[in-house]
Amino acid sequence: MSGIGDILEPSGELAEGLPPAAEPVADNAISLSLADLLPDSSGAIVIEGEAEDLSVRIVTDATVVDAGVVEQLVTATGEDVSGHAYFAFENGTTLYAPRDLDLLIVNSDV
């Protein structure tokens, strides 16, 4: 599964050929549409960010129905998301991200 590190160059600059969902919102921020991210067979999407001061905005029209911190979990694709924050959406998708990642869920109607 692709992560944020695959979209940003090591320098923090946006890579050539970004997918349409990726839209820079500031020097250290990126905006992604939840609808354009591909979940695994269990509905999990894992966001990873290793750049310092990276801010990620997830735009969606789906409602968050549950959120918290995962105690221990390995996704269907084998990614260990233990200790990650999670956001479960009404459409069955669950987004996982490191707790230290600056993550904002934004309603697409706003």
mmCIF file with all atom_site columns, C-alpha atoms in Angstrom:
data_model
loop_
_atom_site.group_PDB
_atom_site.id
_atom_site.type_symbol
_atom_site.label_atom_id
_atom_site.label_alt_id
_atom_site.label_comp_id
_atom_site.label_asym_id
_atom_site.label_entity_id
_atom_site.label_seq_id
_atom_site.pdbx_PDB_ins_code
_atom_site.Cartn_x
_atom_site.Cartn_y
_atom_site.Cartn_z
_atom_site.occupancy
_atom_site.B_iso_or_equiv
_atom_site.pdbx_formal_charge
_atom_site.auth_seq_id
_atom_site.auth_comp_id
_atom_site.auth_asym_id
_atom_site.auth_atom_id
_atom_site.pdbx_PDB_model_num
ATOM 1   C CA . MET A 1 1   ? 0.000   0.000  0.000   1.00 0.00 ? 1   MET A CA 1
ATOM 2   C CA . SER A 1 2   ? 1.345   3.434  -0.854  1.00 0.00 ? 2   SER A CA 1
ATOM 3   C CA . GLY A 1 3   ? 2.060   5.931  1.859   1.00 0.00 ? 3   GLY A CA 1
ATOM 4   C CA . ILE A 1 4   ? 2.654   9.648  1.993   1.00 0.00 ? 4   ILE A CA 1
ATOM 5   C CA . GLY A 1 5   ? 6.412   9.010  1.693   1.00 0.00 ? 5   GLY A CA 1
ATOM 6   C CA . ASP A 1 6   ? 5.790   7.720  -1.836  1.00 0.00 ? 6   ASP A CA 1
ATOM 7   C CA . ILE A 1 7   ? 4.306   11.070 -2.864  1.00 0.00 ? 7   ILE A CA 1
ATOM 8   C CA . LEU A 1 8   ? 6.943   13.374 -1.374  1.00 0.00 ? 8   LEU A CA 1
ATOM 9   C CA . GLU A 1 9   ? 10.584  13.509 -2.412  1.00 0.00 ? 9   GLU A CA 1
ATOM 10  C CA . PRO A 1 10  ? 13.117  13.152 0.455   1.00 0.00 ? 10  PRO A CA 1
ATOM 11  C CA . SER A 1 11  ? 13.562  16.923 0.335   1.00 0.00 ? 11  SER A CA 1
ATOM 12  C CA . GLY A 1 12  ? 9.854   17.335 1.112   1.00 0.00 ? 12  GLY A CA 1
ATOM 13  C CA . GLU A 1 13  ? 9.124   18.583 -2.415  1.00 0.00 ? 13  GLU A CA 1
ATOM 14  C CA . LEU A 1 14  ? 6.130   17.129 -4.228  1.00 0.00 ? 14  LEU A CA 1
ATOM 15  C CA . ALA A 1 15  ? 7.086   14.392 -6.675  1.00 0.00 ? 15  ALA A CA 1
ATOM 16  C CA . GLU A 1 16  ? 6.354   14.613 -10.400 1.00 0.00 ? 16  GLU A CA 1
ATOM 17  C CA . GLY A 1 17  ? 3.133   12.995 -11.595 1.00 0.00 ? 17  GLY A CA 1
ATOM 18  C CA . LEU A 1 18  ? 1.010   13.283 -8.471  1.00 0.00 ? 18  LEU A CA 1
ATOM 19  C CA . PRO A 1 19  ? -2.307  11.472 -8.551  1.00 0.00 ? 19  PRO A CA 1
ATOM 20  C CA . PRO A 1 20  ? -5.306  13.805 -9.032  1.00 0.00 ? 20  PRO A CA 1
ATOM 21  C CA . ALA A 1 21  ? -6.279  13.359 -5.362  1.00 0.00 ? 21  ALA A CA 1
ATOM 22  C CA . ALA A 1 22  ? -3.017  14.859 -4.139  1.00 0.00 ? 22  ALA A CA 1
ATOM 23  C CA . GLU A 1 23  ? -3.215  18.591 -3.845  1.00 0.00 ? 23  GLU A CA 1
ATOM 24  C CA . PRO A 1 24  ? -0.611  20.686 -2.016  1.00 0.00 ? 24  PRO A CA 1
ATOM 25  C CA . VAL A 1 25  ? -2.210  22.956 0.591   1.00 0.00 ? 25  VAL A CA 1
ATOM 26  C CA . ALA A 1 26  ? 0.966   24.520 2.052   1.00 0.00 ? 26  ALA A CA 1
ATOM 27  C CA . ASP A 1 27  ? 4.720   24.017 1.940   1.00 0.00 ? 27  ASP A CA 1
ATOM 28  C CA . ASN A 1 28  ? 4.515   21.162 4.426   1.00 0.00 ? 28  ASN A CA 1
ATOM 29  C CA . ALA A 1 29  ? 0.941   19.960 3.793   1.00 0.00 ? 29  ALA A CA 1
ATOM 30  C CA . ILE A 1 30  ? -0.917  17.719 1.409   1.00 0.00 ? 30  ILE A CA 1
ATOM 31  C CA . SER A 1 31  ? -4.623  17.187 0.811   1.00 0.00 ? 31  SER A CA 1
ATOM 32  C CA . LEU A 1 32  ? -5.963  13.777 -0.242  1.00 0.00 ? 32  LEU A CA 1
ATOM 33  C CA . SER A 1 33  ? -9.484  12.634 -1.096  1.00 0.00 ? 33  SER A CA 1
ATOM 34  C CA . LEU A 1 34  ? -10.511 9.576  0.918   1.00 0.00 ? 34  LEU A CA 1
ATOM 35  C CA . ALA A 1 35  ? -12.452 8.316  -2.130  1.00 0.00 ? 35  ALA A CA 1
ATOM 36  C CA . ASP A 1 36  ? -9.220  8.162  -4.161  1.00 0.00 ? 36  ASP A CA 1
ATOM 37  C CA . LEU A 1 37  ? -7.309  6.073  -1.598  1.00 0.00 ? 37  LEU A CA 1
ATOM 38  C CA . LEU A 1 38  ? -7.516  2.297  -2.056  1.00 0.00 ? 38  LEU A CA 1
ATOM 39  C CA . PRO A 1 39  ? -8.320  0.245  1.046   1.00 0.00 ? 39  PRO A CA 1
ATOM 40  C CA . ASP A 1 40  ? -7.155  -3.331 1.556   1.00 0.00 ? 40  ASP A CA 1
ATOM 41  C CA . SER A 1 41  ? -9.607  -6.255 1.629   1.00 0.00 ? 41  SER A CA 1
ATOM 42  C CA . SER A 1 42  ? -10.667 -5.385 5.196   1.00 0.00 ? 42  SER A CA 1
ATOM 43  C CA . GLY A 1 43  ? -11.318 -1.701 4.378   1.00 0.00 ? 43  GLY A CA 1
ATOM 44  C CA . ALA A 1 44  ? -8.072  -0.432 5.957   1.00 0.00 ? 44  ALA A CA 1
ATOM 45  C CA . ILE A 1 45  ? -6.086  2.519  4.622   1.00 0.00 ? 45  ILE A CA 1
ATOM 46  C CA . VAL A 1 46  ? -2.735  3.232  6.261   1.00 0.00 ? 46  VAL A CA 1
ATOM 47  C CA . ILE A 1 47  ? -1.214  6.704  6.010   1.00 0.00 ? 47  ILE A CA 1
ATOM 48  C CA . GLU A 1 48  ? 2.475   6.937  6.857   1.00 0.00 ? 48  GLU A CA 1
ATOM 49  C CA . GLY A 1 49  ? 4.385   10.197 7.062   1.00 0.00 ? 49  GLY A CA 1
ATOM 50  C CA . GLU A 1 50  ? 8.062   10.519 7.822   1.00 0.00 ? 50  GLU A CA 1
ATOM 51  C CA . ALA A 1 51  ? 8.677   14.117 6.744   1.00 0.00 ? 51  ALA A CA 1
ATOM 52  C CA . GLU A 1 52  ? 9.124   16.566 9.611   1.00 0.00 ? 52  GLU A CA 1
ATOM 53  C CA . ASP A 1 53  ? 6.204   18.922 10.167  1.00 0.00 ? 53  ASP A CA 1
ATOM 54  C CA . LEU A 1 54  ? 4.061   17.167 7.549   1.00 0.00 ? 54  LEU A CA 1
ATOM 55  C CA . SER A 1 55  ? 0.380   18.004 7.683   1.00 0.00 ? 55  SER A CA 1
ATOM 56  C CA . VAL A 1 56  ? -2.146  15.736 5.950   1.00 0.00 ? 56  VAL A CA 1
ATOM 57  C CA . ARG A 1 57  ? -5.718  16.750 5.177   1.00 0.00 ? 57  ARG A CA 1
ATOM 58  C CA . ILE A 1 58  ? -8.172  13.965 4.262   1.00 0.00 ? 58  ILE A CA 1
ATOM 59  C CA . VAL A 1 59  ? -11.216 15.289 2.396   1.00 0.00 ? 59  VAL A CA 1
ATOM 60  C CA . THR A 1 60  ? -14.355 13.132 2.442   1.00 0.00 ? 60  THR A CA 1
ATOM 61  C CA . ASP A 1 61  ? -18.120 13.212 2.481   1.00 0.00 ? 61  ASP A CA 1
ATOM 62  C CA . ALA A 1 62  ? -18.202 10.072 4.687   1.00 0.00 ? 62  ALA A CA 1
ATOM 63  C CA . THR A 1 63  ? -18.983 10.513 8.380   1.00 0.00 ? 63  THR A CA 1
ATOM 64  C CA . VAL A 1 64  ? -16.511 9.365  11.050  1.00 0.00 ? 64  VAL A CA 1
ATOM 65  C CA . VAL A 1 65  ? -18.420 6.893  13.265  1.00 0.00 ? 65  VAL A CA 1
ATOM 66  C CA . ASP A 1 66  ? -15.585 5.878  15.592  1.00 0.00 ? 66  ASP A CA 1
ATOM 67  C CA . ALA A 1 67  ? -12.063 7.035  16.410  1.00 0.00 ? 67  ALA A CA 1
ATOM 68  C CA . GLY A 1 68  ? -9.337  6.157  18.861  1.00 0.00 ? 68  GLY A CA 1
ATOM 69  C CA . VAL A 1 69  ? -5.946  4.507  19.218  1.00 0.00 ? 69  VAL A CA 1
ATOM 70  C CA . VAL A 1 70  ? -5.279  0.909  18.143  1.00 0.00 ? 70  VAL A CA 1
ATOM 71  C CA . GLU A 1 71  ? -3.740  -1.225 20.879  1.00 0.00 ? 71  GLU A CA 1
ATOM 72  C CA . GLN A 1 72  ? -2.542  -4.043 18.647  1.00 0.00 ? 72  GLN A CA 1
ATOM 73  C CA . LEU A 1 73  ? -3.425  -4.773 14.996  1.00 0.00 ? 73  LEU A CA 1
ATOM 74  C CA . VAL A 1 74  ? -1.838  -6.010 11.798  1.00 0.00 ? 74  VAL A CA 1
ATOM 75  C CA . THR A 1 75  ? -3.822  -5.134 8.658   1.00 0.00 ? 75  THR A CA 1
ATOM 76  C CA . ALA A 1 76  ? -4.834  -7.624 5.945   1.00 0.00 ? 76  ALA A CA 1
ATOM 77  C CA . THR A 1 77  ? -1.764  -6.524 3.960   1.00 0.00 ? 77  THR A CA 1
ATOM 78  C CA . GLY A 1 78  ? 0.548   -7.172 6.925   1.00 0.00 ? 78  GLY A CA 1
ATOM 79  C CA . GLU A 1 79  ? 1.110   -3.601 8.108   1.00 0.00 ? 79  GLU A CA 1
ATOM 80  C CA . ASP A 1 80  ? 1.497   -3.275 11.880  1.00 0.00 ? 80  ASP A CA 1
ATOM 81  C CA . VAL A 1 81  ? -0.658  -0.316 12.945  1.00 0.00 ? 81  VAL A CA 1
ATOM 82  C CA . SER A 1 82  ? -0.322  -0.932 16.693  1.00 0.00 ? 82  SER A CA 1
ATOM 83  C CA . GLY A 1 83  ? -0.328  2.414  18.491  1.00 0.00 ? 83  GLY A CA 1
ATOM 84  C CA . HIS A 1 84  ? -1.706  4.283  15.450  1.00 0.00 ? 84  HIS A CA 1
ATOM 85  C CA . ALA A 1 85  ? -4.728  6.566  15.579  1.00 0.00 ? 85  ALA A CA 1
ATOM 86  C CA . TYR A 1 86  ? -7.740  5.233  13.685  1.00 0.00 ? 86  TYR A CA 1
ATOM 87  C CA . PHE A 1 87  ? -10.826 6.789  12.146  1.00 0.00 ? 87  PHE A CA 1
ATOM 88  C CA . ALA A 1 88  ? -13.690 4.473  11.130  1.00 0.00 ? 88  ALA A CA 1
ATOM 89  C CA . PHE A 1 89  ? -16.068 5.840  8.505   1.00 0.00 ? 89  PHE A CA 1
ATOM 90  C CA . GLU A 1 90  ? -19.707 4.984  7.834   1.00 0.00 ? 90  GLU A CA 1
ATOM 91  C CA . ASN A 1 91  ? -18.751 3.435  4.477   1.00 0.00 ? 91  ASN A CA 1
ATOM 92  C CA . GLY A 1 92  ? -16.706 0.666  6.160   1.00 0.00 ? 92  GLY A CA 1
ATOM 93  C CA . THR A 1 93  ? -13.295 2.243  5.541   1.00 0.00 ? 93  THR A CA 1
ATOM 94  C CA . THR A 1 94  ? -10.917 2.662  8.476   1.00 0.00 ? 94  THR A CA 1
ATOM 95  C CA . LEU A 1 95  ? -8.013  5.088  8.199   1.00 0.00 ? 95  LEU A CA 1
ATOM 96  C CA . TYR A 1 96  ? -4.880  4.449  10.302  1.00 0.00 ? 96  TYR A CA 1
ATOM 97  C CA . ALA A 1 97  ? -2.096  6.984  10.875  1.00 0.00 ? 97  ALA A CA 1
ATOM 98  C CA . PRO A 1 98  ? 0.760   7.506  13.341  1.00 0.00 ? 98  PRO A CA 1
ATOM 99  C CA . ARG A 1 99  ? -0.410  9.567  16.310  1.00 0.00 ? 99  ARG A CA 1
ATOM 100 C CA . ASP A 1 100 ? 2.349   12.139 15.776  1.00 0.00 ? 100 ASP A CA 1
ATOM 101 C CA . LEU A 1 101 ? 1.203   12.874 12.209  1.00 0.00 ? 101 LEU A CA 1
ATOM 102 C CA . ASP A 1 102 ? -0.715  16.147 11.898  1.00 0.00 ? 102 ASP A CA 1
ATOM 103 C CA . LEU A 1 103 ? -3.929  14.741 10.398  1.00 0.00 ? 103 LEU A CA 1
ATOM 104 C CA . LEU A 1 104 ? -7.162  16.594 9.734   1.00 0.00 ? 104 LEU A CA 1
ATOM 105 C CA . ILE A 1 105 ? -10.395 15.017 8.458   1.00 0.00 ? 105 ILE A CA 1
ATOM 106 C CA . VAL A 1 106 ? -12.330 17.608 6.423   1.00 0.00 ? 106 VAL A CA 1
ATOM 107 C CA . ASN A 1 107 ? -15.915 17.315 5.186   1.00 0.00 ? 107 ASN A CA 1
ATOM 108 C CA . SER A 1 108 ? -15.951 17.817 1.420   1.00 0.00 ? 108 SER A CA 1
ATOM 109 C CA . ASP A 1 109 ? -19.110 19.938 1.731   1.00 0.00 ? 109 ASP A CA 1
ATOM 110 C CA . VAL A 1 110 ? -17.202 22.645 3.613   1.00 0.00 ? 110 VAL A CA 1
#
